[in-house]
Short mmCIF file of C-alpha atoms and ligand atoms in Angstrom, two decimals:
data_model
loop_
_atom_site.label_atom_id
_atom_site.label_comp_id
_atom_site.label_asym_id
_atom_site.label_seq_id
_atom_site.Cartn_x
_atom_site.Cartn_y
_atom_site.Cartn_z
CA UNK A 15 83.26 -32.19 -3.09
CA UNK A 16 85.71 -35.45 -3.08
CA UNK A 17 89.10 -34.00 -4.07
CA UNK A 18 92.20 -36.30 -4.72
CA UNK A 19 94.18 -35.32 -1.80
CA UNK A 20 90.55 -36.99 0.09
CA UNK A 21 91.68 -40.66 -1.71
CA UNK A 22 94.99 -40.64 -0.75
CA UNK A 23 96.28 -43.35 1.32
CA UNK A 24 98.69 -42.53 4.14
CA UNK A 25 101.72 -45.15 4.14
CA UNK A 26 104.18 -45.88 6.81
CA UNK A 27 107.25 -45.84 4.21
CA UNK A 28 109.24 -46.64 1.43
CA UNK A 29 108.99 -50.07 0.24
CA UNK A 30 112.22 -51.02 0.38
CA UNK A 31 111.54 -55.95 1.12
CA UNK A 32 110.66 -57.70 -1.94
CA UNK A 33 107.78 -59.39 -2.12
CA UNK A 34 107.60 -62.55 -2.43
CA UNK A 35 104.66 -62.10 -4.64
CA UNK A 36 106.48 -60.10 -6.91
CA UNK A 37 106.93 -62.47 -9.54
CA UNK A 38 103.17 -62.85 -9.97
CA UNK A 39 102.70 -59.06 -10.92
CA UNK A 40 105.85 -58.10 -12.27
CA UNK A 41 104.79 -58.35 -15.99
CA UNK A 42 101.05 -57.20 -15.16
CA UNK A 43 99.34 -53.73 -16.48
CA UNK A 44 96.61 -52.60 -16.67
CA UNK A 45 94.18 -54.06 -18.63
CA UNK A 46 90.76 -54.75 -18.71
CA UNK A 47 90.77 -57.48 -15.93
CA UNK A 48 94.21 -55.48 -13.61
CA UNK A 49 94.64 -52.50 -12.77
CA UNK A 50 98.67 -51.66 -12.57
CA UNK A 51 100.36 -51.06 -9.51
CA UNK A 52 100.20 -47.41 -10.76
CA UNK A 53 96.90 -46.24 -12.40
CA UNK A 54 94.06 -45.51 -10.69
CA UNK A 55 90.54 -45.87 -10.43
CA UNK A 56 88.32 -43.29 -11.37
CA UNK A 57 85.80 -42.09 -8.55
CA UNK A 58 83.01 -41.36 -11.10
CA UNK A 59 82.44 -43.53 -13.62
CA UNK A 60 80.27 -41.33 -16.02
CA UNK A 61 81.74 -38.50 -18.46
CA UNK A 62 79.03 -35.33 -17.98
CA UNK A 63 79.98 -36.65 -13.74
CA UNK A 64 83.45 -35.77 -15.02
CA UNK A 65 83.23 -33.72 -17.34
CA UNK A 66 81.29 -31.29 -14.43
CA UNK A 67 84.80 -31.25 -12.16
CA UNK A 68 86.31 -29.66 -15.39
CA UNK A 69 89.91 -30.62 -13.84
CA UNK A 70 92.24 -31.94 -16.34
CA UNK A 71 92.76 -36.17 -16.06
CA UNK A 72 95.60 -35.87 -13.51
CA UNK A 73 93.61 -33.51 -11.10
CA UNK A 74 90.57 -35.74 -11.60
CA UNK A 75 89.69 -37.77 -7.85
CA UNK A 76 90.74 -41.54 -8.24
CA UNK A 77 91.27 -44.54 -5.75
CA UNK A 78 94.18 -46.04 -5.61
CA UNK A 79 94.38 -50.06 -6.54
CA UNK A 80 94.28 -52.41 -4.47
CA UNK A 81 96.07 -55.67 -4.88
CA UNK A 82 99.84 -57.07 -4.42
CA UNK A 83 103.59 -54.18 -4.79
CA UNK A 84 106.33 -55.79 -6.60
CA UNK A 85 107.56 -54.14 -3.74
CA UNK A 86 107.15 -54.11 1.27
CA UNK A 87 107.13 -52.31 3.68
CA UNK A 88 107.39 -55.33 5.86
CA UNK A 89 110.08 -57.87 6.13
CA UNK A 90 108.08 -61.06 6.37
CA UNK A 91 110.38 -63.49 8.68
CA UNK A 92 109.68 -60.54 11.49
CA UNK A 93 106.34 -59.33 10.99
CA UNK A 94 103.30 -59.58 13.54
CA UNK A 95 99.53 -59.99 13.05
CA UNK A 96 96.92 -58.97 14.63
CA UNK A 97 93.15 -59.64 13.91
CA UNK A 98 90.42 -58.52 15.48
CA UNK A 99 86.35 -58.31 14.78
CA UNK A 100 84.50 -55.67 16.03
CA UNK A 101 81.00 -55.08 16.12
CA UNK A 102 77.02 -56.76 14.77
CA UNK A 103 77.46 -59.91 13.15
CA UNK A 104 78.13 -60.55 9.36
CA UNK A 105 77.89 -63.47 7.04
CA UNK A 106 81.15 -64.09 6.22
CA UNK A 107 83.37 -62.53 9.23
CA UNK A 108 85.20 -66.03 9.12
CA UNK A 109 85.70 -66.13 5.63
CA UNK A 110 87.71 -63.20 5.99
CA UNK A 111 89.55 -64.69 8.67
CA UNK A 112 90.84 -67.54 7.47
CA UNK A 113 91.57 -66.22 3.81
CA UNK A 114 93.65 -63.84 5.88
CA UNK A 115 95.76 -66.66 8.12
CA UNK A 116 96.38 -68.31 4.72
CA UNK A 117 97.65 -65.39 2.76
CA UNK A 118 100.23 -64.57 5.61
CA UNK A 119 101.30 -68.13 5.96
CA UNK A 120 101.38 -68.93 2.30
CA UNK A 121 101.81 -66.11 0.43
CA UNK A 122 103.89 -63.80 2.64
CA UNK A 123 105.72 -66.39 4.84
CA UNK A 124 104.04 -64.49 7.74
CA UNK A 125 104.26 -66.59 10.81
CA UNK A 126 103.32 -65.12 13.33
CA UNK A 127 99.39 -64.03 13.02
CA UNK A 128 97.05 -63.77 16.06
CA UNK A 129 93.60 -62.81 17.14
CA UNK A 130 92.07 -60.56 19.39
CA UNK A 131 88.82 -62.22 21.07
CA UNK A 132 85.54 -60.02 21.62
CA UNK A 133 86.09 -57.31 19.76
CA UNK A 134 88.41 -53.90 21.18
CA UNK A 135 87.20 -54.71 24.13
CA UNK A 136 89.18 -57.75 24.57
CA UNK A 137 92.23 -56.29 23.78
CA UNK A 138 92.65 -54.41 26.19
CA UNK A 139 94.06 -56.39 28.98
CA UNK A 140 92.27 -55.41 32.64
CA UNK A 141 89.24 -56.74 30.34
CA UNK A 142 91.54 -59.85 30.33
CA UNK A 143 91.11 -62.18 26.78
CA UNK A 144 94.27 -63.56 25.92
CA UNK A 145 95.07 -63.93 22.05
CA UNK A 146 94.44 -66.79 20.04
CA UNK A 147 97.27 -67.92 17.93
CA UNK A 148 95.67 -67.95 13.76
CA UNK A 149 97.34 -70.94 12.40
CA UNK A 150 96.54 -72.33 8.68
CA UNK A 151 95.39 -75.29 10.59
CA UNK A 152 93.50 -73.67 13.61
CA UNK A 153 91.19 -71.77 10.71
CA UNK A 154 91.31 -74.75 8.75
CA UNK A 155 87.35 -74.53 8.71
CA UNK A 156 85.96 -71.89 9.72
CA UNK A 157 84.41 -70.83 7.25
CA UNK A 158 81.90 -73.60 7.40
CA UNK A 159 80.55 -71.67 10.83
CA UNK A 160 78.31 -68.25 10.67
CA UNK A 161 79.17 -65.58 13.50
CA UNK A 162 83.43 -65.05 13.87
CA UNK A 163 85.51 -67.23 15.84
CA UNK A 164 87.09 -64.17 17.49
CA UNK A 165 83.92 -62.80 18.82
CA UNK A 166 83.03 -59.28 19.23
CA UNK A 167 81.41 -56.73 20.73
CA UNK A 168 79.96 -53.75 20.88
CA UNK A 169 80.95 -50.40 23.47
CA UNK A 170 84.19 -47.58 23.28
CA UNK A 171 87.60 -48.42 23.93
CA UNK A 172 90.42 -46.17 24.78
CA UNK A 173 92.64 -46.24 21.98
CA UNK A 174 95.63 -45.79 23.96
CA UNK A 175 95.40 -49.02 25.67
CA UNK A 176 94.97 -50.48 22.51
CA UNK A 177 98.46 -49.57 20.91
CA UNK A 178 100.19 -50.21 24.45
CA UNK A 179 98.90 -54.00 24.59
CA UNK A 180 99.57 -53.56 20.60
CA UNK A 181 102.90 -52.48 21.88
CA UNK A 182 102.92 -55.01 24.90
CA UNK A 183 102.21 -58.01 22.01
CA UNK A 184 105.27 -56.51 19.24
CA UNK A 185 102.70 -56.47 16.97
CA UNK A 186 103.19 -54.96 13.52
CA UNK A 187 99.77 -55.00 11.54
CA UNK A 188 96.68 -54.66 13.10
CA UNK A 189 93.31 -55.91 10.00
CA UNK A 190 90.11 -54.96 11.50
CA UNK A 191 87.21 -56.39 10.83
CA UNK A 192 84.43 -53.98 11.50
CA UNK A 193 81.77 -51.82 10.34
CA UNK A 194 82.07 -48.34 10.82
CA UNK A 195 81.90 -47.52 14.05
CA UNK A 196 84.86 -49.99 14.00
CA UNK A 197 86.37 -47.52 11.38
CA UNK A 198 86.55 -44.47 13.76
CA UNK A 199 88.01 -46.41 16.52
CA UNK A 200 90.42 -47.81 14.11
CA UNK A 201 91.36 -44.10 12.83
CA UNK A 202 91.68 -43.20 16.54
CA UNK A 203 94.29 -46.24 16.79
CA UNK A 204 96.21 -45.05 13.62
CA UNK A 205 96.48 -41.88 15.44
CA UNK A 206 97.71 -42.61 18.49
CA UNK A 207 100.19 -44.31 17.08
CA UNK A 208 101.19 -42.22 14.78
CA UNK A 209 101.41 -39.75 17.32
CA UNK A 210 103.71 -42.20 18.88
CA UNK A 211 105.82 -42.28 16.16
CA UNK A 212 105.40 -45.95 15.43
CA UNK A 213 105.56 -48.15 12.53
CA UNK A 214 102.21 -50.21 13.00
CA UNK A 215 99.71 -50.38 10.36
CA UNK A 216 96.45 -50.45 10.38
CA UNK A 217 93.53 -51.81 7.68
CA UNK A 218 89.91 -52.50 7.85
CA UNK A 219 88.10 -54.86 6.27
CA UNK A 220 84.68 -53.31 5.93
CA UNK A 221 82.07 -55.41 7.48
CA UNK A 222 78.18 -54.22 7.83
CA UNK A 223 74.73 -56.64 7.00
CA UNK A 224 73.77 -52.82 6.73
CA UNK A 225 75.50 -52.15 3.71
CA UNK A 226 76.14 -48.13 5.37
CA UNK A 227 79.67 -48.04 4.62
CA UNK A 228 80.42 -45.52 2.01
CA UNK A 229 82.99 -46.33 -1.24
CA UNK A 230 83.80 -49.17 -0.52
CA UNK A 231 80.48 -51.11 -2.82
CA UNK A 232 78.86 -53.67 -2.03
CA UNK A 233 79.83 -55.27 1.80
CA UNK A 234 80.67 -58.85 2.13
CA UNK A 235 77.39 -61.04 3.57
CA UNK A 236 75.16 -58.36 2.07
CA UNK A 237 74.30 -60.80 0.27
CA UNK A 238 73.74 -63.50 1.40
CA UNK A 239 72.22 -61.84 4.46
CA UNK A 240 69.41 -60.62 1.76
CA UNK A 241 68.82 -64.20 0.34
CA UNK A 242 68.00 -65.63 3.94
CA UNK A 243 65.85 -62.17 4.88
CA UNK A 244 63.72 -62.84 1.19
CA UNK A 245 62.85 -66.47 2.64
CA UNK A 246 60.59 -64.84 5.52
CA UNK A 247 59.02 -62.88 2.41
CA UNK A 248 58.45 -66.11 0.57
CA UNK A 249 57.14 -67.36 3.74
CA UNK A 250 54.60 -64.15 4.25
CA UNK A 251 53.22 -64.41 1.32
CA UNK A 252 52.56 -67.94 1.19
CA UNK A 253 50.85 -67.60 4.60
CA UNK A 254 48.48 -64.24 3.65
CA UNK A 255 47.37 -66.41 0.49
CA UNK A 256 46.27 -68.79 2.42
CA UNK A 257 44.08 -66.57 4.51
CA UNK A 258 41.18 -64.26 4.42
CA UNK A 259 42.14 -60.23 4.61
CA UNK A 260 46.13 -61.48 4.54
CA UNK A 261 48.86 -58.84 5.61
CA UNK A 262 51.70 -60.31 6.20
CA UNK A 263 54.90 -57.64 8.09
CA UNK A 264 58.70 -58.61 7.29
CA UNK A 265 60.97 -56.68 9.70
CA UNK A 266 64.47 -57.06 8.41
CA UNK A 267 67.47 -55.43 9.74
CA UNK A 268 68.53 -51.66 8.52
CA UNK A 269 68.57 -48.75 11.10
CA UNK A 270 69.69 -45.70 9.07
CA UNK A 271 69.74 -47.84 5.04
CA UNK A 272 67.11 -50.08 3.87
CA UNK A 273 69.66 -51.95 1.51
CA UNK A 274 67.83 -55.41 2.94
CA UNK A 275 64.34 -54.44 2.39
CA UNK A 276 64.99 -53.10 -1.17
CA UNK A 277 67.04 -56.37 -2.03
CA UNK A 278 65.01 -58.65 -0.18
CA UNK A 279 61.49 -58.05 -1.79
CA UNK A 280 63.55 -57.24 -5.03
CA UNK A 281 64.85 -60.78 -4.58
CA UNK A 282 61.41 -62.50 -4.60
CA UNK A 283 60.02 -59.30 -6.82
CA UNK A 284 55.98 -60.19 -5.11
CA UNK A 285 56.00 -57.44 -2.10
CA UNK A 286 53.27 -55.27 -2.29
CA UNK A 287 55.22 -52.01 -0.34
CA UNK A 288 58.49 -51.44 0.80
CA UNK A 289 59.59 -49.07 4.14
CA UNK A 290 63.03 -47.67 3.99
CA UNK A 291 64.18 -45.09 6.34
CA UNK A 292 65.13 -43.34 3.21
CA UNK A 293 61.79 -43.10 2.33
CA UNK A 294 59.07 -40.98 4.46
CA UNK A 295 55.53 -42.37 4.33
CA UNK A 296 52.29 -41.37 6.13
CA UNK A 297 49.67 -44.09 6.83
CA UNK A 298 46.56 -41.73 6.56
CA UNK A 299 45.59 -39.23 2.99
CA UNK A 300 45.17 -40.19 -0.25
CA UNK A 301 48.82 -41.91 -0.88
CA UNK A 302 48.91 -43.10 3.49
CA UNK A 303 49.95 -46.80 3.75
CA UNK A 304 46.40 -47.28 5.22
CA UNK A 305 44.32 -47.04 2.58
CA UNK A 306 46.16 -47.77 -0.14
CA UNK A 307 46.83 -51.22 2.06
CA UNK A 308 43.38 -51.94 1.97
CA UNK A 309 42.80 -50.87 -1.72
CA UNK A 310 45.48 -53.56 -2.21
CA UNK A 311 44.26 -56.88 0.26
CA UNK A 312 40.54 -55.80 -0.83
CA UNK A 313 41.38 -56.08 -4.95
CA UNK A 314 44.37 -58.72 -4.59
CA UNK A 315 42.86 -60.75 -1.50
CA UNK A 316 46.38 -59.98 0.86
CA UNK A 317 49.51 -57.58 0.62
CA UNK A 318 53.07 -58.21 2.52
CA UNK A 319 54.74 -54.90 3.53
CA UNK A 320 58.36 -55.10 4.19
CA UNK A 321 59.27 -53.15 6.72
CA UNK A 322 63.43 -52.00 7.35
CA UNK A 323 63.73 -51.25 11.21
CA UNK A 324 64.63 -47.99 11.21
CA UNK A 325 61.41 -47.44 8.52
CA UNK A 326 58.69 -44.48 9.73
CA UNK A 327 60.72 -43.19 13.09
CA UNK A 328 59.30 -39.71 12.82
CA UNK A 329 55.77 -41.91 13.43
CA UNK A 330 56.74 -43.07 16.79
CA UNK A 331 58.71 -41.51 20.33
CA UNK A 332 61.71 -41.28 19.91
CA UNK A 333 63.48 -43.49 21.96
CA UNK A 334 66.56 -41.29 23.76
CA UNK A 335 68.32 -44.52 24.28
CA UNK A 336 71.62 -45.56 22.16
CA UNK A 337 73.83 -49.03 22.55
CA UNK A 338 77.48 -49.49 24.43
CA UNK A 339 78.80 -47.60 20.61
CA UNK A 340 76.89 -45.10 20.92
CA UNK A 341 74.34 -46.12 18.34
CA UNK A 342 70.15 -45.01 18.28
CA UNK A 343 68.44 -47.55 19.70
CA UNK A 344 65.36 -47.31 17.67
CA UNK A 345 61.99 -47.50 17.70
CA UNK A 346 59.41 -50.34 17.03
CA UNK A 347 57.66 -49.60 14.13
CA UNK A 348 57.16 -53.16 13.88
CA UNK A 349 54.84 -53.37 16.90
CA UNK A 350 52.90 -50.07 15.66
CA UNK A 351 51.91 -50.52 11.93
CA UNK A 352 50.86 -53.53 13.46
CA UNK A 353 48.61 -52.29 15.97
CA UNK A 354 47.29 -49.38 13.46
CA UNK A 355 46.88 -51.87 10.18
CA UNK A 356 44.40 -54.14 12.99
CA UNK A 357 42.49 -50.90 13.78
CA UNK A 358 42.03 -49.43 10.50
CA UNK A 359 40.87 -52.63 8.94
CA UNK A 360 38.57 -52.68 12.35
CA UNK A 361 36.88 -49.35 11.23
CA UNK A 362 36.26 -50.18 7.57
CA UNK A 363 34.76 -53.37 8.69
CA UNK A 364 37.11 -55.12 6.30
CA UNK A 365 38.01 -58.87 7.59
CA UNK A 366 42.46 -59.22 8.11
CA UNK A 367 44.75 -62.04 8.93
CA UNK A 368 47.81 -60.50 9.82
CA UNK A 369 51.13 -62.49 9.63
CA UNK A 370 54.49 -60.80 11.28
CA UNK A 371 57.76 -61.87 10.70
CA UNK A 372 61.26 -60.76 12.37
CA UNK A 373 64.06 -63.00 10.85
CA UNK A 374 66.02 -60.75 13.15
CA UNK A 375 68.89 -62.22 14.29
CA UNK A 376 68.82 -65.23 11.79
CA UNK A 377 69.98 -63.84 8.38
CA UNK A 378 73.32 -62.52 9.88
CA UNK A 379 74.14 -65.17 11.94
CA UNK A 380 74.69 -67.56 8.13
CA UNK A 381 77.97 -68.88 7.13
CA UNK A 382 78.21 -66.79 3.26
CA UNK A 383 76.98 -68.10 0.73
CA UNK A 384 79.58 -69.78 -2.03
CA UNK A 385 79.51 -65.57 -3.50
CA UNK A 386 80.21 -63.58 -0.66
CA UNK A 387 82.63 -66.31 0.33
CA UNK A 388 84.57 -65.71 -2.50
CA UNK A 389 84.16 -61.97 -1.88
CA UNK A 390 85.59 -62.09 1.76
CA UNK A 391 88.41 -64.38 0.43
CA UNK A 392 89.53 -61.79 -1.59
CA UNK A 393 88.85 -58.54 -0.02
CA UNK A 394 91.29 -60.01 2.45
CA UNK A 395 94.11 -60.89 -0.06
CA UNK A 396 93.49 -57.21 -1.11
CA UNK A 397 94.29 -56.36 2.28
CA UNK A 398 96.98 -58.53 3.35
CA UNK A 399 98.21 -57.16 0.40
CA UNK A 400 97.94 -53.19 1.29
CA UNK A 401 99.54 -53.99 4.94
CA UNK A 402 102.50 -55.55 4.21
CA UNK A 403 103.56 -52.67 1.84
CA UNK A 404 102.84 -50.56 4.60
CA UNK A 405 99.62 -49.18 4.12
CA UNK A 406 97.42 -47.64 6.69
CA UNK A 407 94.59 -46.27 8.10
CA UNK A 408 92.36 -47.53 4.89
CA UNK A 409 89.86 -49.89 4.24
CA UNK A 410 89.72 -52.10 1.04
CA UNK A 411 86.82 -52.29 -0.93
CA UNK A 412 85.03 -53.63 -4.49
CA UNK A 413 84.05 -50.58 -6.88
CA UNK A 414 82.46 -51.31 -10.06
CA UNK A 415 84.70 -54.60 -9.63
CA UNK A 416 87.75 -52.80 -9.32
CA UNK A 417 90.01 -53.85 -5.68
CA UNK A 418 90.37 -50.23 -4.22
CA UNK A 419 92.30 -49.17 -0.47
CA UNK A 420 89.98 -46.63 0.87
CA UNK A 421 91.24 -43.79 3.46
CA UNK A 422 89.11 -44.69 6.17
CA UNK A 423 88.24 -40.95 7.24
CA UNK A 424 86.71 -41.00 3.55
CA UNK A 425 84.52 -43.81 4.54
CA UNK A 426 83.78 -42.19 7.94
CA UNK A 427 82.69 -38.95 6.64
CA UNK A 428 79.24 -40.20 5.75
CA UNK A 429 77.15 -43.57 5.05
CA UNK A 430 75.91 -45.22 2.67
CA UNK A 431 71.86 -45.33 2.34
CA UNK A 432 69.33 -45.95 -0.51
CA UNK A 433 68.81 -42.42 -3.02
CA UNK A 434 65.08 -42.32 -3.08
CA UNK A 435 66.10 -40.49 -6.20
CA UNK A 436 68.48 -43.43 -7.41
CA UNK A 437 67.95 -46.62 -9.80
CA UNK A 438 68.04 -48.85 -6.46
CA UNK A 439 64.66 -47.28 -5.29
CA UNK A 440 63.31 -47.11 -8.87
CA UNK A 441 63.53 -51.13 -9.54
CA UNK A 442 61.99 -51.50 -5.64
CA UNK A 443 58.80 -49.45 -6.86
CA UNK A 444 58.24 -50.85 -9.90
CA UNK A 445 58.16 -53.95 -8.40
CA UNK A 446 56.00 -52.88 -5.34
CA UNK A 447 53.92 -50.70 -7.91
CA UNK A 448 53.36 -48.38 -4.55
CA UNK A 449 53.18 -44.94 -5.61
CA UNK A 450 56.17 -42.66 -5.94
CA UNK A 451 55.08 -40.77 -2.72
CA UNK A 452 52.92 -41.86 0.22
CA UNK A 453 53.23 -38.77 2.22
N1 ADP B 519 82.82 -43.19 16.68
C1 ADP B 519 83.51 -44.12 17.31
N2 ADP B 519 84.97 -44.42 17.61
C2 ADP B 519 85.93 -44.30 18.61
N3 ADP B 519 85.35 -46.02 18.31
C3 ADP B 519 84.12 -46.29 17.48
C4 ADP B 519 83.12 -44.73 17.76
N4 ADP B 519 82.23 -45.77 17.07
C5 ADP B 519 82.58 -47.22 17.47
N5 ADP B 519 83.32 -47.19 18.22
C6 ADP B 519 84.04 -48.79 18.45
O1 ADP B 519 83.79 -49.62 17.31
C7 ADP B 519 83.28 -50.76 18.02
C8 ADP B 519 82.40 -51.27 16.69
O2 ADP B 519 81.62 -50.91 16.79
P1 ADP B 519 80.10 -50.26 16.56
O3 ADP B 519 79.00 -49.18 16.26
O4 ADP B 519 79.13 -51.55 18.00
O5 ADP B 519 79.36 -51.86 15.18
P2 ADP B 519 80.10 -51.71 13.41
O6 ADP B 519 82.11 -51.29 14.19
O7 ADP B 519 79.92 -52.48 13.12
O8 ADP B 519 79.70 -49.90 13.46
C9 ADP B 519 83.39 -50.76 19.58
O9 ADP B 519 83.71 -51.55 20.02
C10 ADP B 519 82.66 -49.26 19.69
O10 ADP B 519 84.00 -48.89 20.82
O1 FBP B 520 73.77 -56.81 17.38
P1 FBP B 520 72.87 -55.12 17.94
O2 FBP B 520 73.40 -54.64 19.14
O3 FBP B 520 71.49 -55.74 18.61
O4 FBP B 520 72.46 -54.48 16.83
C1 FBP B 520 71.57 -54.43 16.19
C2 FBP B 520 71.88 -53.68 15.15
O5 FBP B 520 73.17 -54.33 14.24
C3 FBP B 520 73.18 -54.45 12.53
O6 FBP B 520 72.84 -56.02 12.30
C4 FBP B 520 74.07 -53.80 12.34
O7 FBP B 520 75.14 -53.99 13.19
P2 FBP B 520 76.51 -53.11 12.38
O8 FBP B 520 76.89 -51.43 13.67
O9 FBP B 520 77.72 -53.61 14.02
O10 FBP B 520 77.06 -52.89 11.37
C5 FBP B 520 71.55 -53.68 12.57
O11 FBP B 520 71.21 -54.04 11.65
C6 FBP B 520 70.83 -53.45 13.55
O12 FBP B 520 69.93 -53.01 14.21
MG1 MG B 521 77.52 -49.46 12.79
#
């Protein structure tokens, strides 16, 4: 069970430098739209959950508020910041990079900001990527492009070598834009820094189109990504409605979390089945996919299945391989389903026209939409505030509209997934009218 101690953010030391942003915040106090420096944000958000803890108010699990402080740890004129993007792409990476650079330059007066190329791999000198000097001019219009101007990578790197590189370059703060793996890496780097007694801060901006990082609210770029996936569902609907016995399968990303599938399906509100890793399903039997699909097609003329890539892995042979970062390589559930549906409709002598859509990388390589761009910029600002005030081994997030600073070990200790008992999955069931259990 989460405790207040789990949510304490580590700092490098006392804040003795007056912040250039002090004038913006000196008069501000907590109100409906702002959380003051010393206030805390509740982990629980219902009366029952809070009451069940049976704790006095000051012992309840609470988060530190994200945002600028009156005093900071680093002297901006003497501070050098490094930025790195790691793992798979996600809409908004360039927005985050740009906002970090602008916040550091414009508000804090930090002039020395460098970008490491190609993730952790590129930070290690043996792999030979020079750093890029990030100036407001350099990042001026990068937010208009998808991807990351810094490049990214997967694959393990030695934290000792990474800290050696930080020391060699005189970096005071490393800002890591990456997913769960990157944050595990960042924590290891932070521990290496601590063991050497160095005052180098490490702050993360969590990135994942799968939306699978816990405790940070919705991840940036997720909304852009599922909107893009929803376009394929719309196309599938058009195709199958024009066909005889039309069945559309739209496979979307989502290794262990089906958020993209759920939200993209809800955005259209006309998928017939949504299959996600968190909810097992059978092929046969009264509630199995195959008979349900056959019935839906005969009743309505067509059907669309939205399939998360990690769904139904128990139905196909396991693939023991992992990628360079240790992530499991998934079995081909879409291929398996297409094959099974084809055979099943043939056995029933039921006409079938199958259309398969795999938007794949197209949903994560696009630029962020306006809403995500705003979110990226704000998360980046919060990350800079935290880093300049000497906070370390932490990520930024936004829980129920409040920006928060969250210790990395807390976010890497679990993962965020669609709860079969939660209201999101209930909405999906209501939208598709698929049975509560398909087993
Ligand atoms: N458990 C881990 N410990 C340390 N570093 C890790 C760990 N998992 C991943 N990394 C490193 O973080 C980087 C990105 O990880 P990856 O899993 O590919 O993407 P993401 O951060 O998006 O989840 C890679 O360089 C990888 O080696
Ligand atoms: O980029 P790769 O190595 O092809 O991996 C694809 C995977 O990356 C993801 O986009 C998630 O990436 P991260 O782990 O980097 O967040 C998954 O949805 C997808 O399964
Ligand atoms: Mg990951």
